[in-house]
Amino acid sequence: MTTLERQYRLLLRAYPHNYRSDHGGELLDVLLESTEPGRRLPPAREAVALLVAGARTRLTQAARGRAWPDGLHLGVTVLTLIQLATLVPYAGRVPLWVGISAAAFLAVLRGRVLLALPLVAAAGVKVWGITHGRPVLDHTILPVYADPLWDAPALYGTGGPIAPAVSYLVAVAGLAVLALRREPVRARSWAWVAAAPVLAGADPAWLDVGGGLGGGSMPVVARVALESALLAGAAWAGRLTGDHRWAIAAGAYLLPALAILFENLAAQTRQDAVHWIVLLTLTLVAAAMPHRGRRHAVL
């Protein structure tokens, strides 16, 4: 196998597995035949086109079935991921609750709604106790400090108790609605697990954007970049498919974020204000794009 063929095979992995099984060989033959002799790497424009086309194919295949249950499940997946990432720096102090949060996230990720519901509810009750200074459900010593590896404040030591409660309430309500449907939800990719280390170590109340963006705090920069990319991707997906499931997920994410904003207005900096404006704008764009996508398809 030549270097060029290996590179093309790697690029074709952007397409879903079933699409590669049906058309991968044919696509590879066309790509190899159309490339000038002696070339070792695909042209940059062609590589980008393959990645974009692969993403379009994945999104088109994902936009199947009823939009709102899948979008709600996607939103809960994001919330439970953030909840787990928030607790990771405190694993040495509250290992039981980090484990419960991890189990809840994995259950949500794989579509095990009935298993995830009590786990998320239990973690939410514990977080409520921590934010109110009460050792609920066990004898956790408060405040909960981060492990020595992490440069982080006491768990939920900044901000107020409302935003964490809203995050868990939205997640529990979403799981309850999905459980009442008594219909299976799709399992998400294991690739979601890779986002937990990226988000770990960020301020649980998300009040350090100004200092992070100005002072080079990598967890904050990574978090802002990741959320902006995902919300922009939700808008693109809605525009492409005319489907609202990604907008629903973005809305579920926005609710606790707005709770943080309104609970901590006095602590906001100019950079924070820009961050919230971008967050709200991208969410509104994601909500509007499916209508434009459908209009474009009709025209």
XYZ file of C-alpha atoms in Angstrom:
299
model
C 0.000 0.000 0.000
C 1.442 3.378 -1.027
C 1.630 6.451 1.192
C -0.966 8.171 -0.996
C -3.409 5.292 -0.629
C -2.943 5.259 3.156
C -3.652 8.973 3.308
C -6.808 8.602 1.227
C -8.022 5.717 3.374
C -7.464 7.847 6.447
C -9.453 10.731 4.941
C -12.279 8.407 3.932
C -12.750 7.521 7.591
C -14.612 10.833 7.819
C -17.502 8.970 6.191
C -19.733 6.635 8.247
C -18.731 2.985 8.392
C -21.731 1.751 6.409
C -21.069 4.324 3.673
C -17.432 3.227 3.446
C -18.514 -0.397 3.226
C -20.826 0.350 0.301
C -18.855 2.984 -1.592
C -15.386 3.226 -0.040
C -13.630 1.008 -2.565
C -15.160 2.817 -5.506
C -14.286 6.233 -4.054
C -10.722 5.161 -3.370
C -10.249 3.891 -6.938
C -11.544 7.181 -8.391
C -9.311 9.241 -6.117
C -6.196 7.238 -6.948
C -6.888 7.293 -10.689
C -7.478 11.053 -10.745
C -4.265 11.930 -8.873
C -1.184 12.717 -10.945
C 1.594 10.076 -10.875
C 4.339 10.436 -8.275
C 2.227 12.326 -5.746
C 2.675 11.149 -2.150
C -0.003 13.259 -0.395
C -3.558 14.234 -1.453
C -4.037 17.847 -2.587
C -5.064 20.079 0.328
C -8.291 21.193 -1.368
C -9.258 17.592 -2.056
C -8.497 16.555 1.521
C -10.706 19.333 2.916
C -13.477 18.428 0.465
C -13.389 14.786 1.608
C -13.559 15.769 5.284
C -16.485 18.132 4.672
C -18.323 15.594 2.533
C -17.790 12.926 5.185
C -19.213 15.209 7.871
C -22.189 16.046 5.649
C -22.890 12.355 5.129
C -22.695 11.641 8.858
C -25.086 14.491 9.655
C -27.528 13.443 6.954
C -27.594 9.915 8.334
C -27.948 11.227 11.894
C -31.031 13.266 10.992
C -33.327 10.258 11.005
C -36.242 9.477 13.261
C -38.022 11.992 15.450
C -35.928 15.073 16.035
C -36.984 16.156 19.520
C -36.203 12.942 21.470
C -32.812 12.619 19.828
C -32.060 16.318 20.320
C -33.110 16.130 23.960
C -30.900 13.096 24.518
C -28.003 14.874 22.834
C -28.500 17.886 25.123
C -28.547 15.674 28.229
C -25.383 13.965 26.991
C -23.625 17.334 26.841
C -24.859 18.342 30.313
C -23.776 15.100 31.981
C -20.397 15.388 30.258
C -19.909 18.875 31.723
C -21.085 17.677 35.143
C -18.499 14.907 35.091
C -15.722 17.186 33.854
C -16.478 19.621 36.675
C -15.934 16.890 39.281
C -12.785 15.337 37.775
C -10.275 17.611 39.600
C -11.847 16.560 42.921
C -11.646 12.796 42.312
C -9.281 12.247 45.232
C -11.638 14.022 47.660
C -15.001 12.708 46.480
C -14.163 9.538 44.492
C -17.590 8.007 45.055
C -19.417 10.934 43.482
C -16.992 11.241 40.608
C -17.606 7.557 39.949
C -21.379 8.030 40.097
C -21.139 10.996 37.741
C -18.967 8.985 35.340
C -21.421 6.087 35.444
C -24.291 8.500 34.785
C -22.523 10.021 31.787
C -21.685 6.619 30.300
C -25.258 5.420 30.821
C -26.592 8.494 29.035
C -23.988 8.134 26.303
C -25.047 4.569 25.534
C -28.767 5.341 25.697
C -29.468 3.628 29.055
C -32.003 6.209 30.186
C -33.556 4.266 33.080
C -30.122 3.503 34.511
C -28.912 7.073 34.113
C -31.924 8.768 35.706
C -31.327 7.798 39.382
C -27.563 8.299 39.003
C -27.933 11.853 37.692
C -30.575 12.601 40.348
C -28.297 11.314 43.144
C -25.341 13.346 41.855
C -27.594 16.398 41.614
C -28.717 16.034 45.236
C -25.082 15.734 46.323
C -24.076 18.827 44.352
C -27.002 20.712 45.894
C -25.651 19.773 49.311
C -22.136 20.940 48.421
C -23.351 24.299 47.090
C -25.359 24.830 50.305
C -22.571 23.672 52.632
C -24.386 20.538 53.804
C -22.932 16.987 53.789
C -25.960 15.428 52.086
C -26.046 11.627 51.455
C -22.621 11.057 53.034
C -20.169 12.716 55.413
C -18.204 14.711 52.858
C -15.991 17.292 54.547
C -16.843 20.721 53.181
C -15.488 22.671 51.400
C -14.226 20.190 48.797
C -10.755 21.182 47.578
C -9.187 20.085 44.307
C -6.457 17.469 44.153
C -2.871 18.837 44.195
C -2.508 18.305 40.436
C -5.203 20.869 39.675
C -5.127 24.635 40.065
C -8.809 24.989 40.868
C -10.893 26.622 43.614
C -13.047 24.710 46.070
C -15.795 22.774 44.305
C -18.597 25.240 43.489
C -16.759 27.756 45.630
C -17.403 30.510 43.080
C -20.805 31.600 41.859
C -24.037 30.579 43.511
C -26.086 27.425 43.971
C -28.735 28.131 41.319
C -26.767 27.387 38.144
C -25.544 23.902 39.229
C -29.090 23.051 40.327
C -30.495 24.152 36.960
C -27.963 21.977 35.134
C -28.979 18.863 37.055
C -32.691 19.704 36.927
C -32.581 20.035 33.139
C -30.696 16.750 32.840
C -33.100 14.906 35.178
C -36.168 16.386 33.460
C -34.818 15.425 30.044
C -34.119 11.860 31.160
C -37.564 11.608 32.771
C -39.247 12.695 29.527
C -37.213 10.169 27.538
C -37.982 7.427 30.075
C -41.713 8.109 29.868
C -41.609 7.565 26.101
C -40.522 3.961 26.713
C -38.732 3.946 23.394
C -34.999 3.305 22.988
C -32.689 6.197 22.213
C -29.600 5.862 20.091
C -26.220 5.195 21.647
C -23.670 7.953 21.107
C -20.105 7.497 19.946
C -17.412 6.671 22.493
C -15.522 9.645 21.053
C -17.536 11.842 23.468
C -15.401 10.494 26.318
C -12.385 12.342 24.895
C -14.065 15.691 25.637
C -14.051 15.122 29.413
C -10.284 15.759 29.856
C -10.586 18.874 27.653
C -13.254 20.360 29.917
C -11.797 19.145 33.230
C -10.363 21.854 35.418
C -12.536 24.669 34.112
C -14.294 26.845 36.659
C -17.570 25.099 37.623
C -19.385 28.446 37.610
C -17.682 29.526 34.369
C -16.773 32.920 35.829
C -13.114 32.993 34.769
C -13.471 33.617 31.046
C -11.991 37.112 31.268
C -8.959 36.001 33.213
C -8.608 32.802 31.215
C -8.738 34.370 27.763
C -6.483 37.196 28.822
C -4.151 35.202 31.068
C -3.735 32.062 28.999
C -5.658 29.581 31.160
C -5.722 26.551 28.881
C -8.840 24.860 30.374
C -10.844 28.037 29.826
C -9.538 28.626 26.306
C -10.176 24.978 25.418
C -13.687 25.116 26.863
C -14.654 28.298 25.009
C -13.187 26.995 21.752
C -14.948 23.646 22.126
C -18.364 25.082 22.937
C -18.117 27.640 20.120
C -17.140 24.940 17.635
C -19.975 22.654 18.746
C -22.605 25.404 18.592
C -21.364 26.509 15.172
C -21.507 22.865 14.119
C -25.097 22.656 15.397
C -26.003 25.645 13.218
C -24.321 24.089 10.184
C -26.022 20.747 10.805
C -29.419 22.419 11.028
C -28.760 24.374 7.839
C -27.657 21.243 6.020
C -30.435 18.893 7.115
C -33.342 21.228 7.954
C -33.582 19.286 11.237
C -34.085 20.787 14.709
C -32.414 18.112 16.846
C -29.138 20.032 17.146
C -30.966 23.252 18.023
C -32.840 21.397 20.776
C -29.546 20.147 22.191
C -28.104 23.671 22.031
C -31.144 24.998 23.915
C -30.700 22.404 26.664
C -27.079 23.512 26.996
C -28.034 27.198 27.056
C -30.439 26.981 30.013
C -27.841 26.335 32.747
C -25.449 28.712 30.995
C -28.016 31.510 31.259
C -28.547 30.619 34.917
C -24.832 31.211 35.471
C -25.064 34.563 33.698
C -28.040 35.895 35.657
C -26.840 34.521 38.981
C -23.466 36.227 38.668
C -24.133 39.439 36.754
C -22.074 41.520 39.182
C -18.956 39.426 38.545
C -19.041 39.622 34.736
C -16.150 41.242 32.855
C -16.122 42.639 29.328
C -14.656 39.375 28.051
C -17.402 37.491 29.856
C -20.025 39.679 28.176
C -18.551 38.910 24.750
C -18.532 35.216 25.625
C -22.207 35.229 26.591
C -23.169 37.221 23.486
C -21.366 34.715 21.259
C -22.982 31.821 23.132
C -26.496 33.239 22.801
C -25.996 34.276 19.184
C -24.739 30.857 18.110
C -27.664 29.172 19.867
C -30.193 31.465 18.161
C -28.502 30.858 14.813
C -28.686 27.103 15.429
C -32.420 27.473 16.102
C -32.973 29.516 12.921
C -30.857 27.478 10.505
C -33.248 24.493 10.125
C -35.907 26.853 8.764
C -33.450 28.253 6.229
C -32.383 24.741 5.315
C -35.952 23.661 4.656
C -36.684 26.840 2.682
C -33.574 26.275 0.577
C -34.607 22.670 -0.079
C -38.077 23.754 -1.193
C -36.737 26.457 -3.499
